[in-house]
Coordinates of N, CA and C in Angstrom, one line a residue:
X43 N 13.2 -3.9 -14.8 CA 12.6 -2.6 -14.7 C 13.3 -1.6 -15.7
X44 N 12.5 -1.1 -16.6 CA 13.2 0.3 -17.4 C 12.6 1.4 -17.1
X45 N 13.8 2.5 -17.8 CA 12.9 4.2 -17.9 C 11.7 3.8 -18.1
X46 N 11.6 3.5 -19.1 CA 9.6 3.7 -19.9 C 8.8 2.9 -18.8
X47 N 8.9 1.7 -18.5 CA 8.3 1.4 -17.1 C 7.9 2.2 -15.9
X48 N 8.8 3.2 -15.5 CA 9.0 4.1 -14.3 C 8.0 5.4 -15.2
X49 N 8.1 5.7 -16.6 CA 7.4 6.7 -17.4 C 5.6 5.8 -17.6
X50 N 5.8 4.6 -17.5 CA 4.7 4.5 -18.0 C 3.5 4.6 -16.5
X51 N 4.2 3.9 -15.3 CA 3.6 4.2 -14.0 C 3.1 5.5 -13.5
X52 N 3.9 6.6 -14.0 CA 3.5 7.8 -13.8 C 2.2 8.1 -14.0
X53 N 2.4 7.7 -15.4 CA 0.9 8.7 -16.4 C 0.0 7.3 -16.6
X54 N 0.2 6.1 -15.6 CA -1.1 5.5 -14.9 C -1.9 5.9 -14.0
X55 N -0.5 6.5 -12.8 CA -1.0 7.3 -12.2 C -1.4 8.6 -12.1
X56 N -1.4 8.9 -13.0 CA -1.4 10.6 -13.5 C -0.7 11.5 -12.8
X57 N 0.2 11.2 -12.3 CA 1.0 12.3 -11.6 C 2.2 13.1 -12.5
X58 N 2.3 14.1 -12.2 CA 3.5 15.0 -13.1 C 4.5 14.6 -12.5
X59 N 5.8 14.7 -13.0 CA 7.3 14.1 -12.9 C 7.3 14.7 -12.0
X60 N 7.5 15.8 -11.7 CA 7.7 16.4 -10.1 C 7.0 15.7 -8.6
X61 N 5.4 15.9 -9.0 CA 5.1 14.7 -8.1 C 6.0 12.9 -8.1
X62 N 6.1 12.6 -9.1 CA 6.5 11.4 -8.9 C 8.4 11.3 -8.2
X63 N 8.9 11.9 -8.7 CA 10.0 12.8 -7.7 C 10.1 12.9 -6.8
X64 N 9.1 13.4 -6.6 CA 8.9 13.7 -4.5 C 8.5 12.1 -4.0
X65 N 7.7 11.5 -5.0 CA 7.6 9.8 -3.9 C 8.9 9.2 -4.3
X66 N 9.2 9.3 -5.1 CA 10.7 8.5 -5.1 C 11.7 9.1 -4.3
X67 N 11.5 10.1 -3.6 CA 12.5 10.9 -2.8 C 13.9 10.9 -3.9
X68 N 13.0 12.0 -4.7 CA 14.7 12.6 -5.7 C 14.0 13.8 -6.1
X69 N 15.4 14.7 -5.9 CA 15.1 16.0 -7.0 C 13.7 15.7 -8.6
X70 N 13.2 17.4 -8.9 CA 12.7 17.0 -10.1 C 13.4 17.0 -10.8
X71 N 15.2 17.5 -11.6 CA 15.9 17.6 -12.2 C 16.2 16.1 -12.0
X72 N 16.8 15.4 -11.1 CA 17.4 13.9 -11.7 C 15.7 13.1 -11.9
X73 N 14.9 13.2 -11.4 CA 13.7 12.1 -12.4 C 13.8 12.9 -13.4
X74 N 13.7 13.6 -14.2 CA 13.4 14.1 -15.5 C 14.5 13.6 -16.0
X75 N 16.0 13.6 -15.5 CA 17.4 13.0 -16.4 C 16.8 11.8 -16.4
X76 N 16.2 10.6 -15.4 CA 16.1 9.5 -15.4 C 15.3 9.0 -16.4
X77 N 14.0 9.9 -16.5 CA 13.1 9.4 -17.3 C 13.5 9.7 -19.0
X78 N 14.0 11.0 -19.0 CA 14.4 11.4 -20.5 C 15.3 10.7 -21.1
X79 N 16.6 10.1 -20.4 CA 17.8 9.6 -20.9 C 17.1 8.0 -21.2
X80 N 18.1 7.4 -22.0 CA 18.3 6.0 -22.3 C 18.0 5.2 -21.4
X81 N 17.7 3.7 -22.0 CA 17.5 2.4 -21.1 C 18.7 2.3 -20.8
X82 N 19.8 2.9 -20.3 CA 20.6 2.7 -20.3 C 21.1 2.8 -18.5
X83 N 21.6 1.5 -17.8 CA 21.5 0.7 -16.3 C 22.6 1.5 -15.8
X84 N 23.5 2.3 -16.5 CA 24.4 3.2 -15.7 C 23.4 4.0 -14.8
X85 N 22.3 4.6 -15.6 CA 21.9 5.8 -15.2 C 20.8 5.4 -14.4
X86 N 19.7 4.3 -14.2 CA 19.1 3.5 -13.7 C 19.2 2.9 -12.8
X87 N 19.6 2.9 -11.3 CA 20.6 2.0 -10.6 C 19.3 1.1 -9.8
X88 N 20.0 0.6 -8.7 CA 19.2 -0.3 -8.1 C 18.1 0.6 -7.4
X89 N 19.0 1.5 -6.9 CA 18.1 2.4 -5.8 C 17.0 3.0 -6.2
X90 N 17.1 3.4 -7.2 CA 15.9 3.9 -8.1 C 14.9 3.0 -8.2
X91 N 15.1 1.6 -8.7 CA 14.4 0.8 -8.5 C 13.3 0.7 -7.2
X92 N 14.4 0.8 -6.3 CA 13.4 0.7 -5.1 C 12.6 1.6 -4.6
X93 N 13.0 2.7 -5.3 CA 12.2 3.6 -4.6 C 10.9 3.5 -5.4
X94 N 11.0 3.6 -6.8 CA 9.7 3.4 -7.6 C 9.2 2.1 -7.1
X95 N 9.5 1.1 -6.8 CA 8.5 -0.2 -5.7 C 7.9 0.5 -4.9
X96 N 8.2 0.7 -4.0 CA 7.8 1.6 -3.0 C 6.8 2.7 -2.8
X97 N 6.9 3.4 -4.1 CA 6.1 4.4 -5.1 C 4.9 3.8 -5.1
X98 N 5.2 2.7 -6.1 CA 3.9 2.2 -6.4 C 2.6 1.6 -5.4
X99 N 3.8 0.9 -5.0 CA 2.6 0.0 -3.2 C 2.5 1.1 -2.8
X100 N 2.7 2.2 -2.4 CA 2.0 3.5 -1.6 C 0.8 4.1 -2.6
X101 N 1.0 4.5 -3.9 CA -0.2 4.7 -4.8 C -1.2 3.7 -5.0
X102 N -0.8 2.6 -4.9 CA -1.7 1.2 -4.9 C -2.7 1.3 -3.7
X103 N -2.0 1.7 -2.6 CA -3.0 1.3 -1.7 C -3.7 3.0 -1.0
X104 N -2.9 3.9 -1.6 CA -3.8 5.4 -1.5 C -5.1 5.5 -2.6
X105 N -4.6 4.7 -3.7 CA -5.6 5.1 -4.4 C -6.8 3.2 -4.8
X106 N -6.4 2.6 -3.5 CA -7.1 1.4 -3.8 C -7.4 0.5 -5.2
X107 N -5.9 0.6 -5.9 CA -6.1 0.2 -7.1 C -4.7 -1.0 -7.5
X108 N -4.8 -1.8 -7.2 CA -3.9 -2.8 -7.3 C -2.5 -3.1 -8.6
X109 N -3.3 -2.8 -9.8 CA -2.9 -2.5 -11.1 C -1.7 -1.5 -10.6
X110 N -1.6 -0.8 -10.2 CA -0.8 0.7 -9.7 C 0.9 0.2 -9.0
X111 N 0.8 -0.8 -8.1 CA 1.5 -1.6 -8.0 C 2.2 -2.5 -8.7
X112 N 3.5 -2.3 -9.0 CA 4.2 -3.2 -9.4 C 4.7 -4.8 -8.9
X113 N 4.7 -5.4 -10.0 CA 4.7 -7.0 -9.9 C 5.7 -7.2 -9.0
X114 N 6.7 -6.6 -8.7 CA 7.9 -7.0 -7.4 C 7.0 -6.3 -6.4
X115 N 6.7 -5.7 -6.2 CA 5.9 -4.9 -4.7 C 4.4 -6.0 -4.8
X116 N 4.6 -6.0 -5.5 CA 3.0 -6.9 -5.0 C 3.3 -8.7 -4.5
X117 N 4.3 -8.9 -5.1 CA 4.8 -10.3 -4.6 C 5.1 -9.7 -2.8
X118 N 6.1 -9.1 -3.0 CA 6.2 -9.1 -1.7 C 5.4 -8.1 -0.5
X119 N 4.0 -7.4 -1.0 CA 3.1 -7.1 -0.2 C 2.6 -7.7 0.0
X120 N 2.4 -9.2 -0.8 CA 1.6 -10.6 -0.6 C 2.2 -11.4 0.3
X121 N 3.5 -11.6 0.5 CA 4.7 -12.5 1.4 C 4.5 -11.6 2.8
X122 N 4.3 -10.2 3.0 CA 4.4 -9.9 4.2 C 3.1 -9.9 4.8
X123 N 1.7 -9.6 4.0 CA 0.5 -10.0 4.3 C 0.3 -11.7 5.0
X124 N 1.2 -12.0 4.6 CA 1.1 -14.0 4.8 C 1.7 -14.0 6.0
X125 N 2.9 -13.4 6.3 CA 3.5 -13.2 7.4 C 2.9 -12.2 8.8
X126 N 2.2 -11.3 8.3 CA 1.3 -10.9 9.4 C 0.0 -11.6 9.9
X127 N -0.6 -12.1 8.8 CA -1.8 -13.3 9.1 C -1.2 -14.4 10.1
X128 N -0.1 -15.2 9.8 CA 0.4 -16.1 10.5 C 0.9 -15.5 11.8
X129 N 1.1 -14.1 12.2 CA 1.6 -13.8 13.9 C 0.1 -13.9 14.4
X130 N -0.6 -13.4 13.7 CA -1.7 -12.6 14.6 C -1.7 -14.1 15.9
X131 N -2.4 -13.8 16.7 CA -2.1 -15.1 18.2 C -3.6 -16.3 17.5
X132 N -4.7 -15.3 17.1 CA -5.9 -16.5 16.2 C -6.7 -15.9 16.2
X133 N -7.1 -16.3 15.1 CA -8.2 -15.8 13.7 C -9.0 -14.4 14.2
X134 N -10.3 -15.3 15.4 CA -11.0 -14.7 16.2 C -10.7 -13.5 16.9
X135 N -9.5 -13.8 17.7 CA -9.2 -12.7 18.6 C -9.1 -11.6 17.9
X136 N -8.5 -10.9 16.9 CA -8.2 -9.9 16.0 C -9.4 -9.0 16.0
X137 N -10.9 -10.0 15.8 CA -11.9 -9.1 15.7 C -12.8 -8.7 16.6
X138 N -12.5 -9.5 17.5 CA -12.7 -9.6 19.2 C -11.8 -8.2 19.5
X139 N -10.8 -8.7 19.3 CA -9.9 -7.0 19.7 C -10.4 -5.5 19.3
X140 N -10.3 -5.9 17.7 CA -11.0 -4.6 17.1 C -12.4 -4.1 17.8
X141 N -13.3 -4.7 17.9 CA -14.5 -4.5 18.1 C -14.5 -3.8 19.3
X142 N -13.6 -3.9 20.7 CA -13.0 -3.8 21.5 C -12.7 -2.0 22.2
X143 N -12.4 -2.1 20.8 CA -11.9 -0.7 20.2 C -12.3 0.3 19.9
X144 N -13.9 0.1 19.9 CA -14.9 0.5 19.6 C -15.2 2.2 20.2
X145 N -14.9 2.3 21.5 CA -15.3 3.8 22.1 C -14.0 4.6 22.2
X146 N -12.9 4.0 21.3 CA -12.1 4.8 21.0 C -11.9 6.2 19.9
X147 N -11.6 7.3 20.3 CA -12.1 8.2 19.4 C -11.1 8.7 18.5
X148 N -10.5 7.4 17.7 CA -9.3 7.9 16.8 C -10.1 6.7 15.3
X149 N -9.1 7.2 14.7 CA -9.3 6.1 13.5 C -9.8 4.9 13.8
X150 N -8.5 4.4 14.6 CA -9.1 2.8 14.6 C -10.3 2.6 15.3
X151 N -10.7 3.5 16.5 CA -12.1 3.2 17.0 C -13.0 3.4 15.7
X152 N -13.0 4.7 14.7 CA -13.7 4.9 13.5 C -14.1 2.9 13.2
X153 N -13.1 2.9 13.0 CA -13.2 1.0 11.8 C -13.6 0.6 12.8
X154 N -13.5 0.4 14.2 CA -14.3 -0.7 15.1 C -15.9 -0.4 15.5
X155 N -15.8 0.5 15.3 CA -17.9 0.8 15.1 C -18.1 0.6 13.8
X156 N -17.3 1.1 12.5 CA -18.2 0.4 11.1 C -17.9 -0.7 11.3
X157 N -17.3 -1.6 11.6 CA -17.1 -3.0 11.6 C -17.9 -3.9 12.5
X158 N -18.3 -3.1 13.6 CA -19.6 -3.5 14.3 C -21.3 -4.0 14.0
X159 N -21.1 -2.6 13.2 CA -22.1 -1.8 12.2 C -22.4 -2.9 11.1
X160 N -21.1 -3.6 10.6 CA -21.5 -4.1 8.7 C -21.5 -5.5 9.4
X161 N -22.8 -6.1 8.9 CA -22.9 -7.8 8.8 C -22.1 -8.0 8.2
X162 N -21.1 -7.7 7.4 CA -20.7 -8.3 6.5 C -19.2 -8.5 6.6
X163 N -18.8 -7.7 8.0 CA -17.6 -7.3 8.3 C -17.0 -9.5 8.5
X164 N -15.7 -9.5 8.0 CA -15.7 -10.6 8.4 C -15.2 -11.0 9.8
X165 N -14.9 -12.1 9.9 CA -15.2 -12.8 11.8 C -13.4 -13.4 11.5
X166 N -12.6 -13.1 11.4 CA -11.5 -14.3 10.7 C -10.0 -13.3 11.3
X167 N -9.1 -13.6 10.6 CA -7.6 -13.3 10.8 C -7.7 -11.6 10.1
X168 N -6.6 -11.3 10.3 CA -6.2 -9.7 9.7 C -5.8 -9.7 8.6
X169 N -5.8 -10.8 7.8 CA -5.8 -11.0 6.2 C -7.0 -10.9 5.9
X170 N -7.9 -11.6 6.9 CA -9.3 -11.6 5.8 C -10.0 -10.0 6.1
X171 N -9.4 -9.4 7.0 CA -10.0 -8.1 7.1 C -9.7 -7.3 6.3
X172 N -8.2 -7.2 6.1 CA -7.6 -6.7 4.9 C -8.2 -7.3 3.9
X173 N -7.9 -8.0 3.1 CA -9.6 -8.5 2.1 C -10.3 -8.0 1.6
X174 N -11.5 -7.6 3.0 CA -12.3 -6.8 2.7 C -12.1 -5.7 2.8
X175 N -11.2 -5.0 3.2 CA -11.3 -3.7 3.1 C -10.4 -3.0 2.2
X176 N -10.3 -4.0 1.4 CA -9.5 -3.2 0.0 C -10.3 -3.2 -1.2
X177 N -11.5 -3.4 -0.4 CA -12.9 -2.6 -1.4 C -12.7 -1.1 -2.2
X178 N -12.5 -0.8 -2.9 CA -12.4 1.0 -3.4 C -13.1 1.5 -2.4
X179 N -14.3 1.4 -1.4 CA -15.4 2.1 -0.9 C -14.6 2.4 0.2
X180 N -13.5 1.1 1.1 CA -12.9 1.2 2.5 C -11.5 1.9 2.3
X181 N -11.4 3.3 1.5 CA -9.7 3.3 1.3 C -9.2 4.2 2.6
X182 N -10.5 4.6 3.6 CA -9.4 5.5 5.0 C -9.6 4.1 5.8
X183 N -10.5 2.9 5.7 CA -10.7 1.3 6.5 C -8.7 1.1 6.0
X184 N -8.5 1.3 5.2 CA -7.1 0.3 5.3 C -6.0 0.8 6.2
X185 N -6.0 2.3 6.2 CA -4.9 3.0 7.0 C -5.4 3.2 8.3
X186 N -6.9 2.6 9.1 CA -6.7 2.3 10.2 C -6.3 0.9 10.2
X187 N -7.0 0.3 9.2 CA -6.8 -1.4 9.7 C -5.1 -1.4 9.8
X188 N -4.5 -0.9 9.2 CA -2.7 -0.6 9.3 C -2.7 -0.2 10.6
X189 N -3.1 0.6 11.2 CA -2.7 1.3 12.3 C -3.1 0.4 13.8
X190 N -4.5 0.0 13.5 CA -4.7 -1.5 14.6 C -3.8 -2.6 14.4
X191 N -3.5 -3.1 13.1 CA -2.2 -4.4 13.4 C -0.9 -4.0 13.9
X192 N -0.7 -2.4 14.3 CA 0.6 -2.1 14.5 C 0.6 -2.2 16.0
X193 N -0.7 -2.1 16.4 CA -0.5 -2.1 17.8 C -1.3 -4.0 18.5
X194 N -1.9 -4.5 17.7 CA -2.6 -5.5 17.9 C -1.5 -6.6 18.1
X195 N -0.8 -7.1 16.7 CA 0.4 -8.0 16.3 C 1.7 -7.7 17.5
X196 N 2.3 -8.6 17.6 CA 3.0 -8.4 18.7 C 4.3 -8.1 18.2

């Protein structure tokens, strides 16, 4: 990971150094030193690193655009997706549950009547729902479907 890397994420995402600042949780004065100064790993540290991962899988999946996400965040949004599919108790139940959910009048009831609603909704684990709902069309479907596995998964 370099400056220009962390510069070039930005103005993919179009956000101004100040915004991007505030997701990396740093002053706008040290992202501007970070970004202005040299490839140089003194000034670069690990933590920085992580915070721009972190950055990005949050812009990735606010703005349903995968590209946006960096190659370390996306390996391991992929390893924890694998690992939430494998708790769920089976396949079925998940959408048995959701559906369930249905006369609830928060978000996740929102996704359990459209998912009622779409033939097309799938019948399977919380991977394959995630799946489909990282359609560009489902981007408020993914922060319920977030908010039902937090309570669904044990």
């Amino acid at each position: 990971m370099s400056v220009q890397e962390m510069k070039d994420l930005r103005e993919r995402a179009r956000l101004t150094q100040a915004q991007m600042a505030e997701r990396m949780g740093l002053g706008k004065t040290a992202y501007v030193d970070l970004e202005l100064g040299d490839d140089d790993w003194k000034k670069f540290k690990h933590r920085h690193q992580l915070a721009l991962e972190r950055a990005s899988l949050s812009l990735a999946v606010e703005r349903g655009d995968i590209s946006l996400a960096l190659p370390s965040a996306r390996r391991d949004a992929l390893a924890l997706a694998r690992l939430i599919t494998d708790a769920a108790p089976s396949p079925a139940s998940f959408t048995r549950w959701l559906f369930d959910q249905a006369d609830r009048d928060d978000p996740v009831g929102d996704l359990a009547r459209d998912a009622k609603a779409d033939p097309d909704f799938p019948d399977g684990t919380p991977g394959d729902c995630l799946d489909y709902l990282s359609q560009p069309r489902f981007s408020a479907g993914r922060k319920a479907l977030m908010e039902a596995l937090d309570e669904y998964l044990p």
